[in-house]
mmCIF file of C-alpha atoms in Angstrom:
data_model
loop_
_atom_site.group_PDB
_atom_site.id
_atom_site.type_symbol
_atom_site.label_atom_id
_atom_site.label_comp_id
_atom_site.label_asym_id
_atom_site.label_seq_id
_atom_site.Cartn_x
_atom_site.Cartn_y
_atom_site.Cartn_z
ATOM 1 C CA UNK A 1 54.301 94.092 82.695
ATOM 2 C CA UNK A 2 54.977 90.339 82.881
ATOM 3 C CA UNK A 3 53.730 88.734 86.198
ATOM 4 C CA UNK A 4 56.393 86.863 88.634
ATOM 5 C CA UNK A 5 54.618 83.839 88.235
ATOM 6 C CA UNK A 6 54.000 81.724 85.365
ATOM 7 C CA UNK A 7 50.807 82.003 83.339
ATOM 8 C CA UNK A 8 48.134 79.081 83.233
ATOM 9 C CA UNK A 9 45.493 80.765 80.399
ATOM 10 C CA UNK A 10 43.717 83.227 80.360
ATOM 11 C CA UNK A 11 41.649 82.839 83.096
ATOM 12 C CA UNK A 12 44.504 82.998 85.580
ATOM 13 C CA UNK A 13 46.758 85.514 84.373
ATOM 14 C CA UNK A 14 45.656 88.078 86.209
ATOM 15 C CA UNK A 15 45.475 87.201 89.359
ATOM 16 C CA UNK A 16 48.053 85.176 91.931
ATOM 17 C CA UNK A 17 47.838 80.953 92.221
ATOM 18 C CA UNK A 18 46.304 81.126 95.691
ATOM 19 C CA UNK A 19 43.734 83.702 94.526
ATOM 20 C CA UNK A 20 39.893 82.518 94.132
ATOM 21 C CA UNK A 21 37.868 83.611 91.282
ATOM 22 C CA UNK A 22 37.198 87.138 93.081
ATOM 23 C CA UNK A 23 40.737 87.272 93.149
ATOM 24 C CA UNK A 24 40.565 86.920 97.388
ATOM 25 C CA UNK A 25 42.720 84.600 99.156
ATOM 26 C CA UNK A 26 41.704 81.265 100.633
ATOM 27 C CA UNK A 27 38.754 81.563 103.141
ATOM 28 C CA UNK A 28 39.242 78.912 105.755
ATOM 29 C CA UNK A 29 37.533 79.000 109.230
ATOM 30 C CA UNK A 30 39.525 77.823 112.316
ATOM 31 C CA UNK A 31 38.329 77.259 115.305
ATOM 32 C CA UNK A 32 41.100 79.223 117.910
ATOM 33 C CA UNK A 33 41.504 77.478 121.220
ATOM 34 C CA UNK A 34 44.080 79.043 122.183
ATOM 35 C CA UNK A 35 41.841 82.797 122.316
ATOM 36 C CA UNK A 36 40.127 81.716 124.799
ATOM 37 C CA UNK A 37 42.561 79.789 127.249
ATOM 38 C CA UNK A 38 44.306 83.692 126.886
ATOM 39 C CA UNK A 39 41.316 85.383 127.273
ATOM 40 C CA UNK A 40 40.380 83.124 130.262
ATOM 41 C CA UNK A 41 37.068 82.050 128.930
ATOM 42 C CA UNK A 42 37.089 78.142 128.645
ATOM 43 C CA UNK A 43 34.181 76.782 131.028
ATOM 44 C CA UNK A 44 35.485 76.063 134.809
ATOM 45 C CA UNK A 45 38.410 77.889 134.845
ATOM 46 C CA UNK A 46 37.302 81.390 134.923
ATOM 47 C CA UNK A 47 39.546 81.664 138.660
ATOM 48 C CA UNK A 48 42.333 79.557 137.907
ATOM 49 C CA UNK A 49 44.776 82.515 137.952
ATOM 50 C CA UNK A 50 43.779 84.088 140.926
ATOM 51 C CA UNK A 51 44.166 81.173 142.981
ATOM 52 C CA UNK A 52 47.249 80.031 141.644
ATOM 53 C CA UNK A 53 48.396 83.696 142.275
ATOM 54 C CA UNK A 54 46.784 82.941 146.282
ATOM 55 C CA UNK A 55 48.753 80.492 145.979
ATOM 56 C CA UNK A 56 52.537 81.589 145.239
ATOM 57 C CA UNK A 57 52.391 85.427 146.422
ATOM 58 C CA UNK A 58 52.750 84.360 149.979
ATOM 59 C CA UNK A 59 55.980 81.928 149.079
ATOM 60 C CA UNK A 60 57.407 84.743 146.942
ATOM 61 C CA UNK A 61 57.137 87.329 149.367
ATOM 62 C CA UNK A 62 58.364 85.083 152.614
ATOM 63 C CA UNK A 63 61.587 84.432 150.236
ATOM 64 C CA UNK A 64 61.903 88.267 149.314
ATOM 65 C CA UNK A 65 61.437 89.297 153.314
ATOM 66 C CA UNK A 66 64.135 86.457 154.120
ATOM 67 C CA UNK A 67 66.285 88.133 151.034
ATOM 68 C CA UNK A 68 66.179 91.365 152.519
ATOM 69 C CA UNK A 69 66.629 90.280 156.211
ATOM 70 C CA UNK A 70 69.874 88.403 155.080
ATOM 71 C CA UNK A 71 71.322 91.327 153.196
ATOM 72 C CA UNK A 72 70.643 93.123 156.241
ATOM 73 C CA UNK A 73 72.163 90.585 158.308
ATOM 74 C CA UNK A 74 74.954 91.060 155.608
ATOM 75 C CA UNK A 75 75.327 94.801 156.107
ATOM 76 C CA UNK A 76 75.621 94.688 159.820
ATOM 77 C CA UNK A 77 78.511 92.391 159.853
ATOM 78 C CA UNK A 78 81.006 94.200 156.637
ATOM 79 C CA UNK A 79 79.969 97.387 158.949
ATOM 80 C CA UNK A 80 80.854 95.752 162.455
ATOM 81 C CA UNK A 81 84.208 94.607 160.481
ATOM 82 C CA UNK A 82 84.698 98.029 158.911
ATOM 83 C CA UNK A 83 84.213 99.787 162.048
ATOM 84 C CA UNK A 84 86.531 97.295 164.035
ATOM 85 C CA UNK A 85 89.356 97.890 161.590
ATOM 86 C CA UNK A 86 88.982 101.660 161.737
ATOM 87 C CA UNK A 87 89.320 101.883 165.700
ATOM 88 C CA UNK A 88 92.437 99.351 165.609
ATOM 89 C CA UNK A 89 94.056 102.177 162.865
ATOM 90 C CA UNK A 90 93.344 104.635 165.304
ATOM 91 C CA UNK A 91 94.452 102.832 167.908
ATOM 92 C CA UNK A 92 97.962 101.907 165.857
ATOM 93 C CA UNK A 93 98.068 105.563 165.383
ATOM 94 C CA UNK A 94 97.599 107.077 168.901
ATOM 95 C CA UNK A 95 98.827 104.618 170.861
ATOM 96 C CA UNK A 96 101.118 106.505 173.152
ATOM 97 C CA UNK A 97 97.789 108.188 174.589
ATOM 98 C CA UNK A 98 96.857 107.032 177.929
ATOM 99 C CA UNK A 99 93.319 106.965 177.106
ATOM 100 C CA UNK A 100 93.475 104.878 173.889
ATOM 101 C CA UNK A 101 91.693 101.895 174.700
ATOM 102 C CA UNK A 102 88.664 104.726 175.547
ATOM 103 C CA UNK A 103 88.814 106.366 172.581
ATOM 104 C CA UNK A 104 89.529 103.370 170.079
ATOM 105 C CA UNK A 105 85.711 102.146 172.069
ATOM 106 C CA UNK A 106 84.336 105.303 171.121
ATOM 107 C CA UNK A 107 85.430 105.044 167.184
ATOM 108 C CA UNK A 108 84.276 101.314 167.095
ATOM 109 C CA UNK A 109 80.563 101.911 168.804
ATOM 110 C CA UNK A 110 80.444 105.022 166.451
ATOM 111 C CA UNK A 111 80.837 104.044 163.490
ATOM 112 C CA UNK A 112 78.452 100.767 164.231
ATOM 113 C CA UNK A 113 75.519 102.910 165.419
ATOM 114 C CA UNK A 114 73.498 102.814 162.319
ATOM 115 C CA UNK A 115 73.872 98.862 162.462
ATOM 116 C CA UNK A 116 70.059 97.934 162.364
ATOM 117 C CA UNK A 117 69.005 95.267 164.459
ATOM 118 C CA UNK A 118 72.452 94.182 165.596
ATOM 119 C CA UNK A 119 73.487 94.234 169.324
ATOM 120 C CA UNK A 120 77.108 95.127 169.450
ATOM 121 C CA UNK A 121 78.620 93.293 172.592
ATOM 122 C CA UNK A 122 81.973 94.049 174.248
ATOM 123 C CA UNK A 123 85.242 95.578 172.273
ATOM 124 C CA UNK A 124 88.276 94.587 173.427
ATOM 125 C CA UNK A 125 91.645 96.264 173.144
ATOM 126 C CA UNK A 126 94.693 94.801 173.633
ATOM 127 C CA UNK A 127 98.256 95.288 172.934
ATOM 128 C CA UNK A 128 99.891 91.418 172.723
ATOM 129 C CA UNK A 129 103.117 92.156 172.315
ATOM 130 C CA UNK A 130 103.373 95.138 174.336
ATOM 131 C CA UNK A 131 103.450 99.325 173.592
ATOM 132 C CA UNK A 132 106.578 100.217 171.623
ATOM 133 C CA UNK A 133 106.886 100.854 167.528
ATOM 134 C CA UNK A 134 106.557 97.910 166.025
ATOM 135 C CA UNK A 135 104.216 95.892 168.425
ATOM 136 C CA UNK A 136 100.636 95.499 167.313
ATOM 137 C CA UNK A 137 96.725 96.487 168.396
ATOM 138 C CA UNK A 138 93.819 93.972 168.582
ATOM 139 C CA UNK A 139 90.551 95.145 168.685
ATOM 140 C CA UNK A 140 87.683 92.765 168.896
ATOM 141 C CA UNK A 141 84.499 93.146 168.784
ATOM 142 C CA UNK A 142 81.181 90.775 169.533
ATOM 143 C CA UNK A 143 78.086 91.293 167.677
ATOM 144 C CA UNK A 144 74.563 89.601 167.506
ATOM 145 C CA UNK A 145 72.274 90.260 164.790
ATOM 146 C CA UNK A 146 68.779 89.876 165.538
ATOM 147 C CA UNK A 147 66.234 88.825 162.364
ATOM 148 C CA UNK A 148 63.664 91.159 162.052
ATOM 149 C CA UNK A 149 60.836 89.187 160.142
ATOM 150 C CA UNK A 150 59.505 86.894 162.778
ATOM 151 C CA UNK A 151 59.599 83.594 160.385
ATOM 152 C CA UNK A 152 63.159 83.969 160.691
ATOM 153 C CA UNK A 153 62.928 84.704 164.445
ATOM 154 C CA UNK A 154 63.619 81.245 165.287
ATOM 155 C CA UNK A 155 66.524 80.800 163.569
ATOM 156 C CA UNK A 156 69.688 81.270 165.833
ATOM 157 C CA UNK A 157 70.470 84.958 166.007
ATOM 158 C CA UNK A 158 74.139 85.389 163.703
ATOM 159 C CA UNK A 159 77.058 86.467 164.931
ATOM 160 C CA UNK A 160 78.522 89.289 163.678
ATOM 161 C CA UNK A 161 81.784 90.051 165.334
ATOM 162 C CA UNK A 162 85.105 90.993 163.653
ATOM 163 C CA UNK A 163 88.301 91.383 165.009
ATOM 164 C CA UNK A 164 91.257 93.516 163.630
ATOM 165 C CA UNK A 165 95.539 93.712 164.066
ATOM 166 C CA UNK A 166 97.435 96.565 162.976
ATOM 167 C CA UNK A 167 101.329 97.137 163.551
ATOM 168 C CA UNK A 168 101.891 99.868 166.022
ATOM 169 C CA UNK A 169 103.283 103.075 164.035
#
């Protein structure tokens, strides 16, 4: 079977160009640096990771605490809004009651009672333009979140109120 390589004599055709005379590769001894930086072994910095790690854990988990607090801060006020708009449908919907300013309160602080952390304030009902078909229902609602990690704590506290107008039906 002819080799894929050309033949030099007959010494050499039997074995591969970068073959020895045992027919073994090329033995060549490096020195690897870069084994030891990974294995941590280079003299003096047998600790460098862990206090680099000292180091940045506290920074990354202040700014994953402040991510979390703002999402929750987040949550509170879409739910505040959600929960305003819902008690000014009800309120567009019942409005001939004579209790519907008490019962469009009682839809707004329920459906903001699993708000965490957030103080809901006053809700307001109103009908501007008066009570016939065709007017309109504001609710409002004030709403202070408070931060719960205490690094934000000294931030202002956010405000979280919505308000909402629906056409009377």
């Amino acid at each position: 079977m002819p080799l894929p390589w050309p033949s030099r004599g007959p010494s050499t055709a039997s074995r591969a160009p970068w073959e020895d005379e045992a027919g073994k590769g090329p033995v060549h001894i490096v020195y690897d640096a870069w084994s030891e930086v990974v294995k941590g072994e280079r003299r003096g910095e047998r600790g460098q990771a862990l206090v680099e790690l000292a180091l940045v854990l506290p920074v990354l988990a202040l700014l994953l605490f402040a991510i979390i607090d703002f999402g929750l801060a987040l949550n509170a006020r879409i739910q505040v809004a959600n929960a305003v708009r819902e008690g000014a449908r009800l309120g567009a919907v019942i409005w001939p009651a004579p209790d519907v300013e008490i019962k469009v309160r009682d839809r707004v602080l329920s459906r903001t009672g699993l708000v965490i952390n957030a103080n809901v304030g006053p809700i307001e009902v109103s009908f501007p333009q008066g009570r016939f078909t065709g007017g309109s229902v504001m609710v409002k609602a004030e709403c202070s979140y408070r931060f719960m990690f205490p690094f934000l704590a000294d931030l202002a506290s956010m405000g979280c109120g919505s308000s909402a107008v629906m056409r009377l039906e």
